[in-house]
Coordinates of C-alpha atoms in Angstrom, one line a residue:
M394 CA 123.4 101.7 106.0
G395 CA 126.0 103.4 103.9
A396 CA 123.4 105.2 102.1
A397 CA 121.7 106.6 105.2
I398 CA 124.9 107.9 106.5
S399 CA 125.5 109.8 102.9
L400 CA 121.9 111.3 104.1
I401 CA 122.8 112.9 107.2
P402 CA 124.5 116.2 106.2
E403 CA 121.8 117.0 103.9
L404 CA 119.1 115.8 106.7
E405 CA 120.4 117.9 109.1
D406 CA 120.5 120.9 106.1
V407 CA 116.7 120.2 105.3
V408 CA 115.9 120.1 109.3
Q409 CA 117.7 123.6 110.1
H410 CA 116.9 125.0 106.9
G411 CA 115.1 123.4 104.2
S412 CA 111.8 124.3 102.7
R413 CA 109.1 122.0 103.1
R414 CA 108.9 121.1 99.6
K415 CA 113.3 120.5 100.6
R416 CA 111.4 118.2 103.6
V417 CA 109.0 116.4 101.2
E418 CA 111.6 115.2 98.8
T419 CA 114.0 114.1 101.8
L420 CA 111.6 112.4 103.5
Q421 CA 110.6 110.5 100.2
R422 CA 114.1 109.5 99.5
I423 CA 114.2 108.2 103.1
T424 CA 111.1 106.6 102.8
A425 CA 112.1 104.6 100.0
L426 CA 115.4 103.8 101.6
F427 CA 113.8 102.5 104.7
L428 CA 111.2 100.4 102.4
A429 CA 114.2 98.7 100.3
G430 CA 115.9 97.5 102.7
A431 CA 113.3 97.1 105.8
A432 CA 113.4 93.2 106.2
R433 CA 117.5 93.4 106.9
Y434 CA 117.3 96.2 109.4
S435 CA 117.8 95.9 113.1
D436 CA 115.7 97.2 115.7
E437 CA 118.6 99.7 115.8
H438 CA 118.1 100.9 112.8
V439 CA 114.6 101.2 112.5
D440 CA 115.0 103.6 115.7
L441 CA 117.2 105.7 113.5
F442 CA 114.7 105.6 110.7
D443 CA 111.8 106.4 113.5
D444 CA 113.6 109.5 114.7
V445 CA 114.5 110.5 111.4
F446 CA 110.7 110.6 110.1
G447 CA 109.6 112.3 113.1
L448 CA 112.1 115.1 112.4
L449 CA 110.9 115.6 108.6
I450 CA 107.1 115.7 109.3
K451 CA 106.8 118.3 111.2
E452 CA 105.3 121.2 109.4
I453 CA 104.6 119.1 105.9
E454 CA 101.3 119.4 104.0
S455 CA 98.8 116.5 105.0
K456 CA 99.6 115.3 101.2
A457 CA 102.5 113.9 102.1
R458 CA 102.1 112.4 105.6
A459 CA 98.9 110.7 103.9
E460 CA 101.9 109.3 101.3
L461 CA 103.8 107.8 104.3
S462 CA 101.3 106.5 106.1
S463 CA 100.1 104.6 102.7
R464 CA 103.6 103.2 102.4
L465 CA 104.7 102.5 106.1
A466 CA 101.1 100.9 107.2
P467 CA 101.4 97.3 105.8
V468 CA 105.3 96.9 106.7
A469 CA 105.7 94.8 110.0
N470 CA 108.9 96.6 111.8
A471 CA 107.4 100.3 110.7
P472 CA 108.9 102.6 113.2
I473 CA 106.3 102.3 116.0
K474 CA 106.7 106.3 117.1
I475 CA 105.8 107.5 113.7
I476 CA 103.0 105.1 113.5
R477 CA 101.8 106.0 116.6
T478 CA 102.3 109.8 115.0
L479 CA 100.5 108.9 111.9
A480 CA 97.4 107.4 113.8
N481 CA 96.8 110.6 116.0
D482 CA 96.7 112.8 113.0
D483 CA 93.5 114.4 113.2
D484 CA 93.6 113.9 109.0
I485 CA 92.0 110.7 108.0
A486 CA 93.6 110.7 105.1
V487 CA 97.1 110.6 107.0
A488 CA 95.6 107.9 109.9
G489 CA 93.4 106.1 107.9
P490 CA 95.8 103.5 106.4
V491 CA 98.0 102.7 109.6
L492 CA 94.5 102.5 111.3
K493 CA 93.5 100.0 108.9
L494 CA 96.6 98.1 108.3
A495 CA 99.2 98.4 110.4
P496 CA 100.3 95.6 112.3
R497 CA 102.5 97.5 114.8
L498 CA 100.0 99.0 116.5
K499 CA 99.1 97.1 119.5
E500 CA 95.3 96.6 121.2
A501 CA 96.3 99.4 123.9
D502 CA 96.8 101.7 121.0
L503 CA 93.8 100.9 119.2
I504 CA 91.9 101.1 122.7
D505 CA 93.3 104.7 123.1
L506 CA 92.1 105.9 119.7
A507 CA 89.1 104.2 119.7
R508 CA 88.2 106.4 123.1
T509 CA 89.3 109.7 121.8
K510 CA 89.4 110.2 118.1
S511 CA 86.8 110.5 115.2
Q512 CA 83.8 108.1 113.7
A513 CA 86.0 108.0 110.7
H514 CA 88.7 106.8 112.6
L515 CA 87.0 104.2 114.7
Q516 CA 85.0 103.5 111.3
A517 CA 89.2 102.5 109.9
I518 CA 89.8 100.3 113.1
S519 CA 86.5 99.0 112.6
S520 CA 87.7 97.3 109.4
R521 CA 91.5 95.8 110.6
Q522 CA 91.7 92.5 110.2
A523 CA 91.8 91.5 113.1
L524 CA 90.3 93.0 116.6
G525 CA 90.0 92.0 120.3
E526 CA 87.1 92.2 122.1
A527 CA 88.2 95.1 124.3
V528 CA 88.4 97.0 121.1
T529 CA 85.3 96.0 119.7
D530 CA 83.4 97.0 123.1
V531 CA 84.8 100.5 122.9
L532 CA 83.7 100.9 119.1
V533 CA 80.3 99.5 119.7
R534 CA 80.0 101.9 122.5
R535 CA 80.8 105.2 120.6
G536 CA 80.4 104.1 117.2
D537 CA 78.2 105.2 114.8
R538 CA 75.7 103.5 112.8
D539 CA 78.3 103.0 109.8
V540 CA 81.2 101.5 112.6
A541 CA 78.5 99.1 114.2
R542 CA 77.6 97.9 110.9
S543 CA 81.4 97.3 110.1
I544 CA 81.7 95.1 113.2
A545 CA 79.0 93.5 113.0
E546 CA 80.3 92.7 109.3
N547 CA 84.1 91.7 110.2
R548 CA 84.7 88.5 111.1
G549 CA 88.0 89.2 112.5
A550 CA 86.4 91.0 115.2
R551 CA 85.8 89.6 118.4
L552 CA 83.0 90.4 120.3
S553 CA 82.3 90.2 123.9
E554 CA 78.5 89.4 125.2
T555 CA 78.2 93.3 125.9
G556 CA 79.2 94.0 122.3
F557 CA 76.4 91.6 121.1
F558 CA 74.0 92.8 123.7
R559 CA 74.7 96.7 122.0
L560 CA 74.7 95.3 118.3
V561 CA 71.0 93.7 118.8
K562 CA 69.7 96.6 120.8
R563 CA 70.9 98.8 118.1
A564 CA 69.5 96.5 115.5
E565 CA 65.9 96.9 116.5
T566 CA 65.8 99.9 114.5
D567 CA 68.5 99.5 112.0
G568 CA 67.4 96.7 109.5
I569 CA 70.9 96.1 107.9
L570 CA 72.7 96.1 110.9
A571 CA 70.0 93.1 112.4
E572 CA 70.9 91.5 108.7
K573 CA 74.7 91.5 109.6
V574 CA 74.8 90.5 113.0
G575 CA 72.4 87.7 112.3
L576 CA 74.8 86.2 109.8
R577 CA 77.9 86.2 112.5
P578 CA 78.6 82.3 113.2
D579 CA 79.8 83.1 116.6
I580 CA 76.5 85.0 118.0
P581 CA 75.2 83.3 121.3
P582 CA 72.1 81.4 120.3
Q583 CA 70.3 83.7 123.1
M584 CA 71.1 86.8 121.6
F585 CA 70.5 85.7 117.8
R586 CA 66.7 83.9 119.4
E587 CA 66.3 87.7 120.6
L588 CA 67.4 89.4 117.5
L589 CA 64.9 87.6 115.2
T590 CA 62.1 88.2 118.1
K591 CA 62.8 91.9 117.6
A592 CA 63.4 91.8 113.8
T593 CA 61.0 92.7 110.9
A594 CA 59.5 90.4 108.4
I595 CA 61.6 91.9 105.7
V596 CA 64.9 91.3 108.1
H597 CA 63.9 88.0 108.2
K598 CA 63.6 87.5 104.4
R599 CA 67.1 89.1 103.9
L600 CA 68.9 86.6 106.5
L601 CA 66.7 83.8 104.6
A602 CA 68.1 84.9 101.8
S603 CA 71.8 85.6 102.7
A604 CA 72.4 82.8 105.3
P605 CA 75.1 79.8 104.3
S606 CA 72.6 76.9 103.7
E607 CA 73.1 75.0 106.8
L608 CA 72.0 78.2 108.9
K609 CA 68.6 78.6 106.9
A610 CA 67.0 75.6 108.9
D611 CA 68.3 77.2 112.3
I612 CA 66.4 80.7 111.2
R613 CA 63.1 79.0 110.2
R614 CA 63.5 76.8 113.1
V615 CA 63.9 79.5 115.5
L616 CA 61.4 82.3 113.5
E617 CA 58.4 79.0 113.5
K618 CA 59.4 78.8 117.3
V619 CA 59.4 82.8 117.7
S620 CA 55.8 82.9 116.1
N621 CA 54.4 79.7 117.9
E622 CA 55.0 81.7 121.2
V623 CA 53.7 85.3 120.4
G624 CA 50.9 83.6 118.8
A625 CA 50.0 81.5 122.4
R626 CA 50.9 84.9 124.0
A627 CA 47.6 86.1 126.5
G628 CA 48.8 89.5 126.7
P629 CA 50.8 91.3 129.5
R630 CA 50.1 90.4 132.7
D631 CA 49.1 92.9 135.3
Y632 CA 51.5 92.8 138.4
R633 CA 49.8 95.7 140.3
A634 CA 48.3 93.5 143.0
A635 CA 51.0 91.0 143.4
Q636 CA 53.5 93.9 143.8
R637 CA 51.2 95.8 146.4
V638 CA 51.1 92.2 148.1
V639 CA 55.2 91.7 148.0
L640 CA 55.8 95.5 149.1
G641 CA 54.0 95.2 152.0
M642 CA 55.7 92.4 153.0
H643 CA 59.1 93.4 152.0
R644 CA 57.7 96.7 154.7
A645 CA 56.8 93.9 157.2
G646 CA 60.5 92.6 157.0
T647 CA 58.7 89.1 155.5
M648 CA 59.4 89.0 151.8
N649 CA 62.0 86.3 151.6
E650 CA 63.3 83.2 150.4
T651 CA 60.6 81.1 152.1
A652 CA 58.1 83.4 151.4
L653 CA 59.0 83.3 148.0
A654 CA 58.7 79.1 148.0
A655 CA 55.0 79.8 149.3
F656 CA 53.6 81.7 146.6
A657 CA 55.8 79.2 144.2
T658 CA 54.2 76.2 145.5
D659 CA 50.6 77.8 145.7
G660 CA 50.7 78.1 142.1
K661 CA 50.3 82.3 142.5
Y662 CA 52.4 82.7 139.4
E663 CA 52.5 86.7 139.8
E664 CA 53.4 86.8 142.8
T665 CA 56.2 84.4 142.2
V666 CA 57.4 86.5 139.9
V667 CA 57.6 89.5 141.7
A668 CA 58.7 88.0 145.0
L669 CA 62.0 86.5 142.7
A670 CA 62.5 90.0 140.9
A671 CA 62.5 91.7 144.2
L672 CA 64.7 88.7 146.0
S673 CA 67.1 88.7 142.7
K674 CA 67.4 92.8 142.1
V675 CA 66.1 92.4 138.5
P676 CA 63.4 94.8 137.2
I677 CA 60.0 92.6 137.2
S678 CA 60.1 93.2 133.2
I679 CA 63.1 90.7 133.0
A680 CA 61.9 88.3 135.5
D681 CA 58.4 88.2 133.4
R682 CA 60.1 87.4 130.6
L683 CA 62.7 84.8 132.2
M684 CA 60.0 82.9 133.6
A685 CA 57.9 82.5 130.6
S686 CA 61.3 80.8 129.1
E687 CA 61.1 77.4 127.9
R688 CA 63.8 76.4 129.8
P689 CA 64.3 76.7 133.1
D690 CA 68.1 77.8 132.8
P691 CA 67.4 81.9 133.2
V692 CA 65.5 81.0 136.2
L693 CA 68.0 78.8 137.7
I694 CA 70.5 81.8 136.9
L695 CA 68.5 84.2 139.0
C696 CA 67.9 82.4 142.0
K697 CA 71.8 80.9 142.1
A698 CA 73.2 84.5 142.0
A699 CA 70.4 85.2 145.1
G700 CA 71.8 82.2 147.0
M701 CA 68.7 80.5 147.0
A702 CA 68.1 76.8 148.0
W703 CA 67.2 73.7 145.7
P704 CA 64.2 73.3 147.4
T705 CA 62.8 76.6 146.8
V706 CA 64.3 76.9 143.0
K707 CA 62.3 73.3 142.2
S708 CA 59.2 75.0 143.8
V709 CA 59.5 78.3 141.1
I710 CA 60.7 76.6 138.2
A711 CA 57.6 74.3 138.6
V712 CA 55.3 77.5 138.2
R713 CA 54.9 78.2 134.4
P714 CA 52.2 80.4 132.9
D715 CA 50.6 78.2 130.9
G716 CA 49.8 76.2 133.8
K717 CA 51.8 73.2 132.4
A718 CA 54.0 71.1 135.1
A719 CA 58.0 70.0 134.4
S720 CA 58.2 66.8 133.6
N721 CA 60.4 64.7 136.1
Q722 CA 63.3 64.6 133.3
G723 CA 63.2 68.2 133.1
V724 CA 63.5 68.7 137.0
D725 CA 66.2 66.0 137.1
S726 CA 68.4 68.1 134.5
A727 CA 67.9 71.2 136.1
F728 CA 69.1 70.0 139.8
A729 CA 71.9 68.5 137.9
N730 CA 72.7 72.2 136.2
Y731 CA 71.8 74.0 139.1
G732 CA 74.6 72.5 141.1
R733 CA 77.2 72.7 138.5
L734 CA 76.4 76.8 138.1
S735 CA 78.7 78.6 140.3
A736 CA 77.2 81.6 142.1
S737 CA 80.1 84.0 140.6
T738 CA 78.9 83.2 137.2
A739 CA 75.2 83.8 138.2
Q740 CA 76.0 87.1 139.2
R741 CA 78.0 87.5 136.5
V742 CA 75.2 87.2 134.0
V743 CA 72.7 89.4 136.4
R744 CA 74.0 92.0 136.4
F745 CA 74.5 91.7 132.5
W746 CA 71.1 91.8 132.6
Q747 CA 70.8 94.3 134.6
V748 CA 73.3 96.6 132.8
R749 CA 71.1 95.7 129.7
Q750 CA 67.5 97.0 131.0
N751 CA 69.2 100.3 131.8
Q752 CA 70.6 100.9 128.8

């Protein structure tokens, strides 16, 4: 640190009396000094440089701050205070290098920045080599089209279920985003299927053209399945009569699990769907879609969240929109899965569906 000591008199003079040009020249010299020995400096030495940088960057032009940002950003032990100052700069030319590269920025720093800074700042954060779910949740919620596409393309960015849902929803009107989301290896199967259901034929083509060979077969299989389901669908059901029945029972205080089981046992599909929606507190559109699923799992989740007993659940999953009965093996498997499913997990999933419907 002998060289640093020799700079102290000059630093004092620059801070007290120096011009902006002199500040920049001194900043460049001290930056070079720090970078030359960064790997050897102790935490105390780094803190000293931090204070010096903080003094020197006051009242200097953005070009000099941007240069400092570019040089310090990739350094593993860069002074943390100056890194945060640069990251918070409103000029993206200054903040960008640090937001993209600085390993010194913690997840909490990135979350705060993602919540408050501009779209350009969010774009820079979205390109970091690794991002946690807490950060990507904010980026996907606040970010514009370019930020969403960048997150979807970034394989080092981990996405939560909520993050995936938001991207899939936005992809309904953005074919490029749909392609990027569809090619992510970590997309949950049910969301991948939903993405393909909503995507256009052009997006289907792009996905098939861009996908790795091992994924192409999965995409074709899902597309075929979706196509068959859409072709077999008879059109939207009219639930108005069933709603009147259920509403009347609700007013009379008789709309309960027993009533639901009775509807299901009698094969009254529309009444079963409306009653299930009422008891599980989800919109009819969600209950309709989940009841029409080939697998009983979504209905098991609704019933478990509402605390229903297995005999009722068995009656509900036996009611199919196509009139086909479930196999004994399928019922046995559903019974085992219902036993394994916890109420807390089911309630969490239902809350997710409820939030998704309202967005």
